[in-house]
C-alpha positions as YAML, in Angstrom:
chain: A
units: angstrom
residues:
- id: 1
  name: UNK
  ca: [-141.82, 37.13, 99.88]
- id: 2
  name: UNK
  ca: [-140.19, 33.88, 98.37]
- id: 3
  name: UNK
  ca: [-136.87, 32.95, 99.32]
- id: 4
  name: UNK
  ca: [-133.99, 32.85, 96.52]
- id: 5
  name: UNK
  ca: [-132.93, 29.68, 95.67]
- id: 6
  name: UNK
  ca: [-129.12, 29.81, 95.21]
- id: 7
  name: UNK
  ca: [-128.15, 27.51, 92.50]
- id: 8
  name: UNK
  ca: [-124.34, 26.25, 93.72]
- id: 9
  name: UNK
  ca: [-121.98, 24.86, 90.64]
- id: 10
  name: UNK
  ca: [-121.64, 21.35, 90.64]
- id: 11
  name: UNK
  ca: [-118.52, 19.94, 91.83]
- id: 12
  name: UNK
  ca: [-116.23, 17.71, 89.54]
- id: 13
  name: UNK
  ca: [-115.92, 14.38, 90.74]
- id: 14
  name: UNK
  ca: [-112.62, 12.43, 90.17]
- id: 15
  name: UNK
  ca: [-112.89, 9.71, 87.34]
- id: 16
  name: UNK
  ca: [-111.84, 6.22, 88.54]
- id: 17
  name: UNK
  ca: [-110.03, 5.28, 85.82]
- id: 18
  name: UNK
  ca: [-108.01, 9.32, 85.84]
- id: 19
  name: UNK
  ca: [-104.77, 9.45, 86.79]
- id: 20
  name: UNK
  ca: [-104.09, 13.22, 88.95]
- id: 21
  name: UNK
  ca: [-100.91, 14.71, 88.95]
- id: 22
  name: UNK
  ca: [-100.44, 14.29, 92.37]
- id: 23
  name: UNK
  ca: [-100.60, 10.69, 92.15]
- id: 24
  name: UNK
  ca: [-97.87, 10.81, 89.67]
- id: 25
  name: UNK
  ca: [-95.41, 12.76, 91.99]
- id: 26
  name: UNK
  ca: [-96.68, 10.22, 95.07]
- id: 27
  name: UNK
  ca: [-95.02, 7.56, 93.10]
- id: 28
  name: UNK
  ca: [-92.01, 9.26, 91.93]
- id: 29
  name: UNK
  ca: [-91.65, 10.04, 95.33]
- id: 30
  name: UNK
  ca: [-92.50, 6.35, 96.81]
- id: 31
  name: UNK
  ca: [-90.40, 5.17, 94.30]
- id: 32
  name: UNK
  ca: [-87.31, 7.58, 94.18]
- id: 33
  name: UNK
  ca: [-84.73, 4.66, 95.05]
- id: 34
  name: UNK
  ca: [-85.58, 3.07, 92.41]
- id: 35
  name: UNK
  ca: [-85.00, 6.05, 90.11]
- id: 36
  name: UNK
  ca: [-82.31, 7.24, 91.65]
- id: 37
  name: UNK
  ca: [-80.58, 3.41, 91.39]
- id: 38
  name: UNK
  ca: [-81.34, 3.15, 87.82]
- id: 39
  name: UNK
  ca: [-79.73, 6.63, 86.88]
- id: 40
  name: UNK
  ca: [-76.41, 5.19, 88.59]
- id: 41
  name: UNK
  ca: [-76.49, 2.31, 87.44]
- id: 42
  name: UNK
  ca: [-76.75, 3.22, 83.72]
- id: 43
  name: UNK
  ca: [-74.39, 5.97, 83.79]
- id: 44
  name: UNK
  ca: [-71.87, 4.31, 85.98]
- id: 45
  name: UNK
  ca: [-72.33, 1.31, 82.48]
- id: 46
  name: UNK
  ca: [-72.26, 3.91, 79.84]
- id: 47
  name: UNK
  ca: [-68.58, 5.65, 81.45]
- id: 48
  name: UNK
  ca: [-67.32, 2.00, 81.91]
- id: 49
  name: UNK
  ca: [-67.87, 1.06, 78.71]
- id: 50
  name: UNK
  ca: [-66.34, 3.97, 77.15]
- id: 51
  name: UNK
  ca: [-63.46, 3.56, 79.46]
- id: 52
  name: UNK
  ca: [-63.19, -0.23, 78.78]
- id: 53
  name: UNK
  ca: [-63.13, 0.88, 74.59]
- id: 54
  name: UNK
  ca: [-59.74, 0.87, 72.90]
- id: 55
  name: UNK
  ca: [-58.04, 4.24, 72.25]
- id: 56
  name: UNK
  ca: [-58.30, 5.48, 69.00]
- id: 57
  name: UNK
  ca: [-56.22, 8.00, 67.22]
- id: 58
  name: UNK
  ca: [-57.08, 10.44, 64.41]
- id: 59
  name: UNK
  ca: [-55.33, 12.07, 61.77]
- id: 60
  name: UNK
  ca: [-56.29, 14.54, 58.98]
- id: 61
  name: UNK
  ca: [-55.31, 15.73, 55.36]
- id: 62
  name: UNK
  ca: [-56.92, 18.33, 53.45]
- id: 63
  name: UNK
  ca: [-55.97, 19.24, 49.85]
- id: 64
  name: UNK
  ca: [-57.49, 21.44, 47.38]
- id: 65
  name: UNK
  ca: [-58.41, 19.95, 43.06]
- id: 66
  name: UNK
  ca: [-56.63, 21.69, 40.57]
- id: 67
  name: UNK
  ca: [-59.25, 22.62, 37.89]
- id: 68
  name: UNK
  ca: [-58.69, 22.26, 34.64]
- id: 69
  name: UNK
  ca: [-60.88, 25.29, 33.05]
- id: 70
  name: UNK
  ca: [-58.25, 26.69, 31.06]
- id: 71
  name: UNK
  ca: [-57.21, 23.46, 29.18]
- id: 72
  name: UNK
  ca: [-61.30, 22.68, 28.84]
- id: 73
  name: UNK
  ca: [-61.80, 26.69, 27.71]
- id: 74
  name: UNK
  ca: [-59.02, 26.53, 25.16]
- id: 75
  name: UNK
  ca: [-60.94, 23.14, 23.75]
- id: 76
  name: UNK
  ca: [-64.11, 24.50, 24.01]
- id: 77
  name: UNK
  ca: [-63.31, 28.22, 21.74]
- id: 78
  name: UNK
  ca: [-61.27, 25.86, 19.02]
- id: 79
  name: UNK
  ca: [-64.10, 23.29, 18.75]
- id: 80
  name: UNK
  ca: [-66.85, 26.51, 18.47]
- id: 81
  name: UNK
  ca: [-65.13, 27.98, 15.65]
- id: 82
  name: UNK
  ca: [-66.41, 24.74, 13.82]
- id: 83
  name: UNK
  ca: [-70.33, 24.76, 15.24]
- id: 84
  name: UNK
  ca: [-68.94, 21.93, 17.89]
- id: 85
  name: UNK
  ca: [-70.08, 21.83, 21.44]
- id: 86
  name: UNK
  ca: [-67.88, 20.15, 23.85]
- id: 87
  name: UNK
  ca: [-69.29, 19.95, 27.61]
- id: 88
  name: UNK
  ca: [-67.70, 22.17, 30.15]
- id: 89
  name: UNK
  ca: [-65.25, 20.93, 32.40]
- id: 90
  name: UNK
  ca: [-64.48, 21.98, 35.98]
- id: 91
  name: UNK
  ca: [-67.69, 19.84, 38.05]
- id: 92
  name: UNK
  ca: [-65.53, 17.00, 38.42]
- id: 93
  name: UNK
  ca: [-62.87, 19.07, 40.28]
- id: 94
  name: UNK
  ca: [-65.54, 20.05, 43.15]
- id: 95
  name: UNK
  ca: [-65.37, 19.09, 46.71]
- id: 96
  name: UNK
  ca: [-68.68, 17.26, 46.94]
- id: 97
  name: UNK
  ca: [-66.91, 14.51, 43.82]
- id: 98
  name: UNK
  ca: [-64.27, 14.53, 45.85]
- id: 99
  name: UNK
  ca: [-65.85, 13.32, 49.03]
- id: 100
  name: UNK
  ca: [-68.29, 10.49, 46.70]
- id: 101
  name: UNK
  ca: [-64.73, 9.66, 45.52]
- id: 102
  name: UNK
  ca: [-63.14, 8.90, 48.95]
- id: 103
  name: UNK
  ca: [-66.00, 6.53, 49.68]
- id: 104
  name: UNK
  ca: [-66.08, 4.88, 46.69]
- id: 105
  name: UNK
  ca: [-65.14, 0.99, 46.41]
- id: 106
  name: UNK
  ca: [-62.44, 2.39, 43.50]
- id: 107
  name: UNK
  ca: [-60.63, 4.14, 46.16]
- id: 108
  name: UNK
  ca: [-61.16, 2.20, 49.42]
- id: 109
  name: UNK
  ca: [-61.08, -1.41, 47.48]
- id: 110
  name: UNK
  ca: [-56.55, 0.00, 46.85]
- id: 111
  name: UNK
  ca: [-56.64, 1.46, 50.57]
- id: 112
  name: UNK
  ca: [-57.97, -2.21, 52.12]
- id: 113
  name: UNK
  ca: [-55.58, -4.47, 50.28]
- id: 114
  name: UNK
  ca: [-52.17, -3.11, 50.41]
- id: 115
  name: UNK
  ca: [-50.26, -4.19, 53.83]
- id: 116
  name: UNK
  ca: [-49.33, -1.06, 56.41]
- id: 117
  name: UNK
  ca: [-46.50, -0.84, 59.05]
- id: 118
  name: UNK
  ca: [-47.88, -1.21, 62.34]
- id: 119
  name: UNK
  ca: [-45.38, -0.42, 65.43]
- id: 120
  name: UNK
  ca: [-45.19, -3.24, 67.19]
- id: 121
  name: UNK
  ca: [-47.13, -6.20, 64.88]
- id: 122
  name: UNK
  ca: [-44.75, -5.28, 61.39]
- id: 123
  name: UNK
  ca: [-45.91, -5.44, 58.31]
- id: 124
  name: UNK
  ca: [-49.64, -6.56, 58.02]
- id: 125
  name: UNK
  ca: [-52.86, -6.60, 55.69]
- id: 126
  name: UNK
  ca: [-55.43, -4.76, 57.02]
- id: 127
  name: UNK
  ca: [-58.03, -7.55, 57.13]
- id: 128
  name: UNK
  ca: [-55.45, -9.58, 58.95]
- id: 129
  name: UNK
  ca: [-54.89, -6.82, 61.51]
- id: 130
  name: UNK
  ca: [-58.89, -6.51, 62.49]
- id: 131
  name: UNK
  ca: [-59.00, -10.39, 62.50]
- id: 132
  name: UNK
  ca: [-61.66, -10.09, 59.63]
- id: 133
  name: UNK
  ca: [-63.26, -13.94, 58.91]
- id: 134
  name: UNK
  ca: [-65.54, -14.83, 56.65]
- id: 135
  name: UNK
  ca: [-65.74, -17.94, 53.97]
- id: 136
  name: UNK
  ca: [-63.61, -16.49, 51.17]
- id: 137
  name: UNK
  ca: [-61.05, -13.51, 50.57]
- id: 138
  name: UNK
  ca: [-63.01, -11.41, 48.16]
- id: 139
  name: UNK
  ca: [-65.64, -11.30, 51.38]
- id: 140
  name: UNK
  ca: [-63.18, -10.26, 54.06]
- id: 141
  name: UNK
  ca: [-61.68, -7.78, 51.69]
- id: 142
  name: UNK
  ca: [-65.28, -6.56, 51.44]
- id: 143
  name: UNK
  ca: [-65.44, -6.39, 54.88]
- id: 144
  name: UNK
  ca: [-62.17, -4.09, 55.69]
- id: 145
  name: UNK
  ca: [-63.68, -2.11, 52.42]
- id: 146
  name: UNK
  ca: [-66.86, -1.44, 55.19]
- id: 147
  name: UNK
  ca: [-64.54, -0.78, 57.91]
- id: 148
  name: UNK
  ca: [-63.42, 2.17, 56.29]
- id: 149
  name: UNK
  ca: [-66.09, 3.41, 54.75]
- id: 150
  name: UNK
  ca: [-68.29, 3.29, 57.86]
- id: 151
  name: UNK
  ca: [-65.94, 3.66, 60.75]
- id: 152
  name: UNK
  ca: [-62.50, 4.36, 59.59]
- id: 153
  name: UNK
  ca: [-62.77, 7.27, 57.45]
- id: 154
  name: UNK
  ca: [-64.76, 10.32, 57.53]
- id: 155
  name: UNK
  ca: [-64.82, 12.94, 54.76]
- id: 156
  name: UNK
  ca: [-65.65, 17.09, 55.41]
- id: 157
  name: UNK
  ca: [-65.77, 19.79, 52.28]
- id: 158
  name: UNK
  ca: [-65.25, 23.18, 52.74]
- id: 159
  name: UNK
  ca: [-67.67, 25.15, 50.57]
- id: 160
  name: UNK
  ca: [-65.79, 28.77, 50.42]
- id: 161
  name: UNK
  ca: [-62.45, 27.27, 50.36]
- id: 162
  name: UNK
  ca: [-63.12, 24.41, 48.31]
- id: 163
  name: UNK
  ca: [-61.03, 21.96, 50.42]
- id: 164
  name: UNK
  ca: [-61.73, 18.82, 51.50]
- id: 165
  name: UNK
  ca: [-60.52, 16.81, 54.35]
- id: 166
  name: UNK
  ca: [-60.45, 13.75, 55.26]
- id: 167
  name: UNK
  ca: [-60.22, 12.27, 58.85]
- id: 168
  name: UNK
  ca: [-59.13, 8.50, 59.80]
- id: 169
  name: UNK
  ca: [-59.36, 7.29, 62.65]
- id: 170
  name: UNK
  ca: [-58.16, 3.64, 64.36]
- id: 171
  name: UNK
  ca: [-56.48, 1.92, 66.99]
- id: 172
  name: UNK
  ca: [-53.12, 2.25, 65.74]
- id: 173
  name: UNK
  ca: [-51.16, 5.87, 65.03]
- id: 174
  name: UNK
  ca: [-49.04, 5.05, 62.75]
- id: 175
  name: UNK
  ca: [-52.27, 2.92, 60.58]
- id: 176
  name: UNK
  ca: [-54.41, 6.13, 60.97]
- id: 177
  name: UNK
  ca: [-51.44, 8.18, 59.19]
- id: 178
  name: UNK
  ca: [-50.82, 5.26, 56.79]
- id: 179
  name: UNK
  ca: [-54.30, 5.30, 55.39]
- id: 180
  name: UNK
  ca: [-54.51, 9.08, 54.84]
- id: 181
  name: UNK
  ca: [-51.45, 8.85, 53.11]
- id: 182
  name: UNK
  ca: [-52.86, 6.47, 50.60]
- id: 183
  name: UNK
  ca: [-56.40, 8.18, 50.38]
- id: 184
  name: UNK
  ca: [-54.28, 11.13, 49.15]
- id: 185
  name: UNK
  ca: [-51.86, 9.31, 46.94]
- id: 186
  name: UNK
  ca: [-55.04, 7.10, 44.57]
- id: 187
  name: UNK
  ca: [-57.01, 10.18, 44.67]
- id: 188
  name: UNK
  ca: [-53.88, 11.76, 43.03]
- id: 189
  name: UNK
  ca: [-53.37, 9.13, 40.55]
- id: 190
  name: UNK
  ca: [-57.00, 9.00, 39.75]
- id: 191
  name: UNK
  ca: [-56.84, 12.65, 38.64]
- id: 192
  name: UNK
  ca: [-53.96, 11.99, 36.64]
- id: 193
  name: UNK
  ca: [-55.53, 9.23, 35.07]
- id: 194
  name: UNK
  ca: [-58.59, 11.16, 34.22]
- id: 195
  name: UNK
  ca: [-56.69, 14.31, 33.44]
- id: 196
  name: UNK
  ca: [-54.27, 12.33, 30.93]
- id: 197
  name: UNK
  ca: [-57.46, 10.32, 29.55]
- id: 198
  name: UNK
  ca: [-59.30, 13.60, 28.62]
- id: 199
  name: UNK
  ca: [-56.08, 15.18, 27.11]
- id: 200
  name: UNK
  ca: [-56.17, 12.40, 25.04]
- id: 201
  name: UNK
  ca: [-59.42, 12.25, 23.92]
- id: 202
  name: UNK
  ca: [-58.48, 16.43, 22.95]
- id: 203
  name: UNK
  ca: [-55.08, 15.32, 20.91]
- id: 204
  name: UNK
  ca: [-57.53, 12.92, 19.42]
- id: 205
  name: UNK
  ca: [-59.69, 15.44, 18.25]
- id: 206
  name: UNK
  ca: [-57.35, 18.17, 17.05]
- id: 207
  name: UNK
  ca: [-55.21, 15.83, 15.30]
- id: 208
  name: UNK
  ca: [-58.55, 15.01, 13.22]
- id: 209
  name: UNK
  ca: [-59.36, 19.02, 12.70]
- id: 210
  name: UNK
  ca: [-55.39, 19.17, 11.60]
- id: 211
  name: UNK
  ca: [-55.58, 16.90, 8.93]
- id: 212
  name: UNK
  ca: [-59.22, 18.93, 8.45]
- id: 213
  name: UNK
  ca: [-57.82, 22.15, 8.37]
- id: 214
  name: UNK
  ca: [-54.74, 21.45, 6.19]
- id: 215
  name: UNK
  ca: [-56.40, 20.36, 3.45]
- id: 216
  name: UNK
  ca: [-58.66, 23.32, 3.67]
- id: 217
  name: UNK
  ca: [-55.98, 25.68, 3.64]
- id: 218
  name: UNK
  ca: [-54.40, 23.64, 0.63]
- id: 219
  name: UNK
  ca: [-57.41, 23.97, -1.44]
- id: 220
  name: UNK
  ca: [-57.65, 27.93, -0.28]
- id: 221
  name: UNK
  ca: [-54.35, 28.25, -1.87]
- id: 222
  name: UNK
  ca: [-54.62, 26.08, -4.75]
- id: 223
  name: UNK
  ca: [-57.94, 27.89, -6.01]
- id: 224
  name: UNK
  ca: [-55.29, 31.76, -5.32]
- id: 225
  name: UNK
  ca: [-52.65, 30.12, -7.40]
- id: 226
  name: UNK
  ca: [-55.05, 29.18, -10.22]
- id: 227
  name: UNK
  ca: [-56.81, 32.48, -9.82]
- id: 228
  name: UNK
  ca: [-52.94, 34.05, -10.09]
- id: 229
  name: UNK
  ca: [-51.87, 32.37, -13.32]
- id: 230
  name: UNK
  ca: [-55.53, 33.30, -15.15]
- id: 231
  name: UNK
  ca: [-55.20, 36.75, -14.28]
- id: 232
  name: UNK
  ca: [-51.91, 38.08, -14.30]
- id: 233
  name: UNK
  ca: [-53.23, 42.29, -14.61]
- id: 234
  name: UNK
  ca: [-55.61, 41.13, -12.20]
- id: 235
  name: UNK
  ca: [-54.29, 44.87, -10.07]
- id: 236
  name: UNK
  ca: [-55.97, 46.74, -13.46]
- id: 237
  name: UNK
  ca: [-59.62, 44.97, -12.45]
- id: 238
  name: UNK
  ca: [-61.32, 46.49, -9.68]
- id: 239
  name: UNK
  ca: [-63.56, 43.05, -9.83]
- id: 240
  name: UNK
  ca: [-60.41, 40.99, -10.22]
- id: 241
  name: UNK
  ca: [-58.95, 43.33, -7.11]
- id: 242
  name: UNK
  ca: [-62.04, 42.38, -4.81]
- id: 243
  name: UNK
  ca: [-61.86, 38.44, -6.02]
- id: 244
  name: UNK
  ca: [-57.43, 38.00, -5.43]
- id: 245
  name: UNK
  ca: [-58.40, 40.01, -2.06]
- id: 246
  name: UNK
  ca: [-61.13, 37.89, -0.86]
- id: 247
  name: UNK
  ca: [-59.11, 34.53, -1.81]
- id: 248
  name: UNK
  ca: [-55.99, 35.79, -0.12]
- id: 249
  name: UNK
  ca: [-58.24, 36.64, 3.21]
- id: 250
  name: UNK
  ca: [-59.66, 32.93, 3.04]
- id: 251
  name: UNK
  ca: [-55.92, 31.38, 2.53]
- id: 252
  name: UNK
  ca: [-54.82, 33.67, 5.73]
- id: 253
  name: UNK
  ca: [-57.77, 32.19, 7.76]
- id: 254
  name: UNK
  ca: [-56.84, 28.90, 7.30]
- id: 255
  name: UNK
  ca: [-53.61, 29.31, 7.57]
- id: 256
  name: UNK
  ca: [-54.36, 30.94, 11.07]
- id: 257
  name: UNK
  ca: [-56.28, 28.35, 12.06]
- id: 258
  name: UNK
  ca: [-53.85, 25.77, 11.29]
- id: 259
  name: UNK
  ca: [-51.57, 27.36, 13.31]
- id: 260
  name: UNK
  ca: [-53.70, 27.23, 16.13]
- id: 261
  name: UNK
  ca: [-54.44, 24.00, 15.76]
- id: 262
  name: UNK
  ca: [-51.12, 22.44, 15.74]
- id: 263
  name: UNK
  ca: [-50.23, 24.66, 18.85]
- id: 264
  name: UNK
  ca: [-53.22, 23.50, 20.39]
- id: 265
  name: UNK
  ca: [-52.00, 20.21, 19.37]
- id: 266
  name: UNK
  ca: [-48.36, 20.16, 20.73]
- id: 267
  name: UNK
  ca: [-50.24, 21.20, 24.11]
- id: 268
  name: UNK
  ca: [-52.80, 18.28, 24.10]
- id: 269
  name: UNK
  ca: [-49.74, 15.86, 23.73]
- id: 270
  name: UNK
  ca: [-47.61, 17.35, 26.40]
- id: 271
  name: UNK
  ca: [-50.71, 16.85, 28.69]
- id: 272
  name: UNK
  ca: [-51.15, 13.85, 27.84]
- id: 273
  name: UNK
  ca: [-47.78, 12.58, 29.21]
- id: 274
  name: UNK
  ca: [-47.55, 14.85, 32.32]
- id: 275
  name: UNK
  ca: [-47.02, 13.42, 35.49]
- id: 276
  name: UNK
  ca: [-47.14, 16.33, 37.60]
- id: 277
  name: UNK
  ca: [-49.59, 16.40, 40.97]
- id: 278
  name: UNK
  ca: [-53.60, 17.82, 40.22]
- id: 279
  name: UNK
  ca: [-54.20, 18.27, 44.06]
- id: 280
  name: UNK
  ca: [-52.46, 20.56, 46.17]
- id: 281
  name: UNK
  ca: [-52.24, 19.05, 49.35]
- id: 282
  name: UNK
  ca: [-52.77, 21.84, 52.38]
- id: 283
  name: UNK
  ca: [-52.27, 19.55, 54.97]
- id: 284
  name: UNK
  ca: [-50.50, 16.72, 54.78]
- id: 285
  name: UNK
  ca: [-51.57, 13.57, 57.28]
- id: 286
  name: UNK
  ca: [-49.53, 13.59, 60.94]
- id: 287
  name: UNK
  ca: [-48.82, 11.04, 63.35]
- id: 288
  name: UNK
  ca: [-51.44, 11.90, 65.75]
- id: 289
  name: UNK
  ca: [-49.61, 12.57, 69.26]
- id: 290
  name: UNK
  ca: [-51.78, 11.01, 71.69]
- id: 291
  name: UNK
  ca: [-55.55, 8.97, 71.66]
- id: 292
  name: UNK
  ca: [-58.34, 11.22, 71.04]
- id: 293
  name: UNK
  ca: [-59.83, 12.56, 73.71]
- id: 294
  name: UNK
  ca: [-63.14, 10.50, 75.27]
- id: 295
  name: UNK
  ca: [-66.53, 12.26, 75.74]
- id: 296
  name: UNK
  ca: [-66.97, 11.50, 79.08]
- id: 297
  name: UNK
  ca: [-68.90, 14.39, 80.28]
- id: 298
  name: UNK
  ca: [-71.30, 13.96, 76.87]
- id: 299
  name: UNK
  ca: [-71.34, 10.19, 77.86]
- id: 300
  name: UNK
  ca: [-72.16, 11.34, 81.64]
- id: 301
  name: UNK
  ca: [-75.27, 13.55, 80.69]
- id: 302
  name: UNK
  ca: [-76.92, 10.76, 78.13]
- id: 303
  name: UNK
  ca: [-76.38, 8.41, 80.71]
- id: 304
  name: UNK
  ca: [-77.92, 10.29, 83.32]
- id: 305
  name: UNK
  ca: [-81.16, 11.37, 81.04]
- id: 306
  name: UNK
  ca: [-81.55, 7.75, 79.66]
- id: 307
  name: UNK
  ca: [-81.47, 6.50, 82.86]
- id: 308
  name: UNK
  ca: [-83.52, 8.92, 84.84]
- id: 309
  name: UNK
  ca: [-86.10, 7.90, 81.67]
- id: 310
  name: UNK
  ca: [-85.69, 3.86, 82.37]
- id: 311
  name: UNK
  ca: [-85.81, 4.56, 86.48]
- id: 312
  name: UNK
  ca: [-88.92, 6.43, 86.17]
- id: 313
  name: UNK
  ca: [-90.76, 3.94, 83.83]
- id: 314
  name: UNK
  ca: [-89.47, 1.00, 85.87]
- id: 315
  name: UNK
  ca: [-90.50, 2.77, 89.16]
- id: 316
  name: UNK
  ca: [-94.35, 2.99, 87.46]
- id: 317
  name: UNK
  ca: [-93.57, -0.39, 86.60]
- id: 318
  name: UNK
  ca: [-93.31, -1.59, 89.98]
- id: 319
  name: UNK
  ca: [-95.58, 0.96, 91.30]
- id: 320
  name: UNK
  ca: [-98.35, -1.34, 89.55]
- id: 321
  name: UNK
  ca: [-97.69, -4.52, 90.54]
- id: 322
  name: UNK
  ca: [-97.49, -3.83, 93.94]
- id: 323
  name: UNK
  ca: [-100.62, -1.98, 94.24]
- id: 324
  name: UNK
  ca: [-103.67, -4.01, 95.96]
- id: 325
  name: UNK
  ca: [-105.36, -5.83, 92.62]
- id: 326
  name: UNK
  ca: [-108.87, -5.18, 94.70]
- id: 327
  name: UNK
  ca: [-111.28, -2.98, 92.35]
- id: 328
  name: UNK
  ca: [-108.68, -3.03, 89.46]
- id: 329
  name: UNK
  ca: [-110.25, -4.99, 86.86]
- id: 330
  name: UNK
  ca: [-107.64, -4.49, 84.76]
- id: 331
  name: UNK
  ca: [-104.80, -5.91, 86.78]
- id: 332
  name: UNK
  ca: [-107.03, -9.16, 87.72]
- id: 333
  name: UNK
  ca: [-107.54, -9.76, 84.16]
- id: 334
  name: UNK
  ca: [-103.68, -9.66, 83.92]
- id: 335
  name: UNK
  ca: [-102.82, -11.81, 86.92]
- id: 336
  name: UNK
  ca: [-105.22, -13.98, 86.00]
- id: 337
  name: UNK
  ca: [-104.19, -14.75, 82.17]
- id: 338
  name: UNK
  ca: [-100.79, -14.90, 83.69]
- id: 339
  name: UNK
  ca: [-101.35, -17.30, 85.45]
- id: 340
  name: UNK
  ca: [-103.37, -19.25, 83.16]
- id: 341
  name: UNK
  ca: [-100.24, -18.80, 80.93]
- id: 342
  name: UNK
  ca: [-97.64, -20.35, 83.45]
- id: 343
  name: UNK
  ca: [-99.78, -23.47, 84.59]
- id: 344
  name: UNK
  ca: [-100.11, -24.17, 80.41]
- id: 345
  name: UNK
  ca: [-96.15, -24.29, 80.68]
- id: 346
  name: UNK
  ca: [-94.79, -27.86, 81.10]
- id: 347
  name: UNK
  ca: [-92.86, -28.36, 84.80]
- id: 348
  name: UNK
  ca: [-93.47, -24.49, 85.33]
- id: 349
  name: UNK
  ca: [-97.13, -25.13, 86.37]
- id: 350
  name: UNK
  ca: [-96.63, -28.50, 88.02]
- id: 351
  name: UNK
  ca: [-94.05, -26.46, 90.34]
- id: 352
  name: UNK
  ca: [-96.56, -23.51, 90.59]
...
């Protein structure tokens, strides 16, 4: 009877060069000082340098455009009744222009060069307030232009209400209200501007079909009168009847549309002189009442997962340097080229 040869599984021998997971939580642990000393230290540099930061204070605004569909509509059914297309108005008055208009240099270039009341400093420009310097004043007035785009003001739409607000925020209350106040008075004059430009270019137009349509309606009527005095028993003609009838219905159409038109007209030249507001402001800026409140607990929690991150890669870090060089070709190769590097160093080698 032969014996059974029992064939046992081959054990799987660590790799030199494999680093176990237990090695990695031996040096966490060796080195939890270290990790523990970073975290502090980082988060105890993040709060203090949030503390050490100015206070800031914010304000806010928020207004609402005042379409113009109805003047655009009434434009848009008097120029189809003569085969012309106009373009449809009402996508300039959305939030999302409203927000690329806040940011734009148009709007910002006014807000950055007119002075402000500041409590406590007087009456100042704002690039002389930040202590902006650069070589000329177009640059530093480029500069404050930055300022508030990037850091100053911030813009938010409302999609269902179609309101958009706008936030500023500085070191100074009374600046932060200042600024919104502006914002809200050139966005106001550009729409009036714009609004007053486009009524124009409509007077400009329906003063053209006036003149159009009056002549037409004079020739309507002067081909009825000359109809009239060739056929005075023109009522005995059935074919006379249908021609008087179908002249008199022309003549009533253009005098309809006439009428129209100079309405239309008298409208187009009121809106071109009207002064009155196109945004309807739903909140109007405030003094803010105190400095905004400062993240300190977000700043806490970054600060203590960035600097758990740095403590455990420094504590790795040290981990290899001060392990025995002995059978690490690696690290030998290291040492070695570093100190090739230092003796190739003037006076750093000679010391070495």
């Amino acid at each position: 009877m032969t014996d059974a040869h029992v064939t046992e599984p081959p054990v799987r021998r660590p790799i030199a060069d494999e680093i176990s997971l237990w090695e990695v939580l031996a040096v966490l642990l060796r080195r939890r000082g270290t990790i523990v000393l970073t975290t502090i230290l980082v988060t105890a540099l993040a709060i203090a340098v949030t503390l050490v930061r100015a206070e800031e204070f914010t304000t806010q605004a928020a207004f609402r455009p005042q379409g113009t569909e109805a003047s655009s509509s009434q434009l848009m059914a008097l120029a189809s009744q003569f085969g012309v297309n106009v373009p449809g108005g009402g996508e300039e008055a959305s939030p999302a222009f409203y927000a690329e208009l806040l940011a734009s240099r148009e709007i910002l270039s006014r807000a950055a060069t007119r002075p402000y009341d500041v409590d406590g400093v007087g009456t100042v420009l704002l690039k002389d307030l930040l202590e902006i310097e650069q070589d000329t004043e177009a640059l530093r007035d480029a500069a404050t232009i930055n300022w508030l785009r990037e850091e100053a003001v911030s813009v938010s739409t409302g999609r269902e209400t179609g309101t958009v607000t706008v936030s500023v925020t500085t070191e100074w209350p009374d600046l932060s209200r200042g600024i919104a106040d502006e914002l809200l008075a050139e966005v106001a004059i550009f729409n009036l501007n714009t609004r007053q430009s486009q009524a124009a270019a409509e007077r400009a137009f329906i003063e053209e079909r006036v003149r159009e349509a009056e002549a037409e309606l004079e020739a309507a009527e002067g081909e009825l009168r000359i109809f009239l005095e060739a056929n005075r028993q023109w009522q005995d003609s059935p074919l006379l009847t249908f021609r008087q009838q179908a002249l008199q219905r022309e003549v009533t159409l253009r005098s309809s549309v006439l009428s129209t038109l100079v309405q239309s007209f008298e409208q187009a030249r009121i809106s071109e002189v009207r002064d009155t507001p196109v945004i309807t402001v739903v909140q109007e800026p405030f003094l803010p009442p105190g400095p905004d409140e400062r993240p300190l607990v977000l700043i806490a929690v970054l600060g203590i997962v960035l600097g758990g991150m740095m403590g455990v890669v420094l504590a790795f870090v040290v981990e290899a340097f001060r392990r025995p060089s002995e059978g690490d070709p690696a690290k030998e190769d290291f040492q070695n080229t570093w100190e090739g590097l230092k003796r190739s160093i003037p006076f750093v080698g000679s010391r070495a």
